Amino acid sequence: MEITIKKIDTPKSHPDESNLGFGTFFTDHMFCMDYTKGIGWHDARIEPYGPFPVSPATMVLHYGQTIFEGLKVYKKEDGSAQLFRPRDNFARLNRSADALCIPNIDIEEAMQGLEALLEMDKEWIPSAPGTSLYVRPFIIAMDPYIGLKSSPIHRLMIILSPVGAYYPEGFNPVKIWVSPEHVRAVRGGLGEAKTAANYAASLYATEIAQSEGYTQVLWLDGVERKYIEEVGSMNIFFVIDNEIVTPKLNGSILAGITRDSVLKLARHQGKEVIERRISIDEVFTAHEEGRLQEVFGSGTAAVISPVGMIKFGDREITVGDGNAGPISSGLFKDLMDIQFGRSEDPMEWIVPVK
Ligand SMILES: *Cc1c(COP(=O)(O)O)cnc(C)c1O
């Protein structure tokens, strides 16, 4: 694939690495490629990062035909950089594409685009402890047309954002709130896809949770409102009777790459891990009987996010002693060590950045 390159005239100054936050700074360049029905993907290019003109009729603005991914580039102590399972992200982008009638991309072409972009913006990969370069690939429906149909024109873009350490004040547990009313997704809907609609649908309940003093919503299944699905935009794990349990993928749960990495790494370490349905009642019963040891979320942004409290109706429980437990802390460290190249990569997850 040929990539046309247009460099920025005046490179931007880099932000302070001790104050990056998440998703507010962007690098000098972006990768773009267009799709036209009958032609396929074409015009791969790297251009200066910045706004681009869209018609007010552009389909994505009205009907939400769009998908995205999120992954990170990690700087090693020797100054080289590496990606974690990037092809799994592009493969998932294609699964999301199928759900939204968006054309698939060629995974190797997307990798080539990402690698060329990283080559140009590698100075932007931060090196302060815990920081990384977040990669956001996305596809948007670009046809300027306000009738409802699947767009014949799409654009793939990849933008890069240097991000801070997720736990600047330590690995602190969050408080989560079970919504009695709102659902994120249902089987047969879009829950398995990383698409705008699911996040728009989660905002209202998240605001209620936050106004009640909780950080995230614990989502139950949309049909019986009984079985646990996800927490915020993370997958969720429980440690009950020394066994690690996570909800089995069912069509409305997003198949997280961190989730899969936790499952594989824990099994590699000889731990018991089970994927099955788990109800909120079972979790509260396990807690009453003293068998609920740990709860944690998993996702690219935080890697592992320990849960300290769960509120459901008028009941609230503290998980363990309210602090991160040994299994969450151990998996957090082991995954981060692989991602930052501090330890062996027994699963061949790492792709070095050239
Ligand atoms: C992205 C995402 C996750 C986590 O996926 P990772 O690949 O581990 O980052 C979990 N749930 C939802 C709803 C998500 O959007």
mmCIF file with all atom_site columns, C-alpha atoms and ligand atoms in Angstrom, residues 92 184 194 199 230 233-235 254 256-259 298-300, ligand 1:
data_model
loop_
_atom_site.group_PDB
_atom_site.id
_atom_site.type_symbol
_atom_site.label_atom_id
_atom_site.label_alt_id
_atom_site.label_comp_id
_atom_site.label_asym_id
_atom_site.label_entity_id
_atom_site.label_seq_id
_atom_site.pdbx_PDB_ins_code
_atom_site.Cartn_x
_atom_site.Cartn_y
_atom_site.Cartn_z
_atom_site.occupancy
_atom_site.B_iso_or_equiv
_atom_site.pdbx_formal_charge
_atom_site.auth_seq_id
_atom_site.auth_comp_id
_atom_site.auth_asym_id
_atom_site.auth_atom_id
_atom_site.pdbx_PDB_model_num
ATOM   1  C CA . ARG A 1 92  ? -12.168 -6.341 16.490 1.00 0.00 ? 92  ARG A CA 1
ATOM   2  C CA . ARG A 1 184 ? -26.270 -0.486 28.035 1.00 0.00 ? 184 ARG A CA 1
ATOM   3  C CA . LYS A 1 194 ? -17.220 -0.591 19.830 1.00 0.00 ? 194 LYS A CA 1
ATOM   4  C CA . TYR A 1 199 ? -21.409 5.101  24.874 1.00 0.00 ? 199 TYR A CA 1
ATOM   5  C CA . GLU A 1 230 ? -19.677 -4.928 32.373 1.00 0.00 ? 230 GLU A CA 1
ATOM   6  C CA . SER A 1 233 ? -16.534 0.640  29.649 1.00 0.00 ? 233 SER A CA 1
ATOM   7  C CA . MET A 1 234 ? -14.553 -2.200 31.178 1.00 0.00 ? 234 MET A CA 1
ATOM   8  C CA . ASN A 1 235 ? -15.088 -5.924 31.512 1.00 0.00 ? 235 ASN A CA 1
ATOM   9  C CA . LEU A 1 254 ? -17.728 -6.196 24.511 1.00 0.00 ? 254 LEU A CA 1
ATOM   10 C CA . GLY A 1 256 ? -12.112 -6.833 25.715 1.00 0.00 ? 256 GLY A CA 1
ATOM   11 C CA . ILE A 1 257 ? -8.547  -7.594 24.734 1.00 0.00 ? 257 ILE A CA 1
ATOM   12 C CA . THR A 1 258 ? -7.490  -6.927 28.328 1.00 0.00 ? 258 THR A CA 1
ATOM   13 C CA . ARG A 1 259 ? -10.223 -9.378 29.427 1.00 0.00 ? 259 ARG A CA 1
ATOM   14 C CA . SER A 1 298 ? -10.270 -4.668 32.913 1.00 0.00 ? 298 SER A CA 1
ATOM   15 C CA . GLY A 1 299 ? -9.639  -2.401 29.933 1.00 0.00 ? 299 GLY A CA 1
ATOM   16 C CA . THR A 1 300 ? -6.855  -0.791 27.917 1.00 0.00 ? 300 THR A CA 1
HETATM 17 C C1 . LIG B 2 .   ? -13.156 -1.039 25.003 1.00 0.00 ? 1   LIG B C1 1
HETATM 18 C C2 . LIG B 2 .   ? -14.124 -1.637 25.955 1.00 0.00 ? 1   LIG B C2 1
HETATM 19 C C3 . LIG B 2 .   ? -13.771 -2.629 26.878 1.00 0.00 ? 1   LIG B C3 1
HETATM 20 C C4 . LIG B 2 .   ? -12.356 -3.062 27.112 1.00 0.00 ? 1   LIG B C4 1
HETATM 21 O O1 . LIG B 2 .   ? -11.723 -3.529 25.980 1.00 0.00 ? 1   LIG B O1 1
HETATM 22 P P1 . LIG B 2 .   ? -10.131 -3.591 25.913 1.00 0.00 ? 1   LIG B P1 1
HETATM 23 O O2 . LIG B 2 .   ? -9.871  -4.193 24.588 1.00 0.00 ? 1   LIG B O2 1
HETATM 24 O O3 . LIG B 2 .   ? -9.689  -4.430 27.030 1.00 0.00 ? 1   LIG B O3 1
HETATM 25 O O4 . LIG B 2 .   ? -9.661  -2.190 26.035 1.00 0.00 ? 1   LIG B O4 1
HETATM 26 C C5 . LIG B 2 .   ? -14.762 -3.213 27.656 1.00 0.00 ? 1   LIG B C5 1
HETATM 27 N N1 . LIG B 2 .   ? -16.034 -2.810 27.547 1.00 0.00 ? 1   LIG B N1 1
HETATM 28 C C6 . LIG B 2 .   ? -16.421 -1.849 26.687 1.00 0.00 ? 1   LIG B C6 1
HETATM 29 C C7 . LIG B 2 .   ? -17.860 -1.475 26.612 1.00 0.00 ? 1   LIG B C7 1
HETATM 30 C C8 . LIG B 2 .   ? -15.477 -1.232 25.871 1.00 0.00 ? 1   LIG B C8 1
HETATM 31 O O5 . LIG B 2 .   ? -15.841 -0.264 25.036 1.00 0.00 ? 1   LIG B O5 1
#
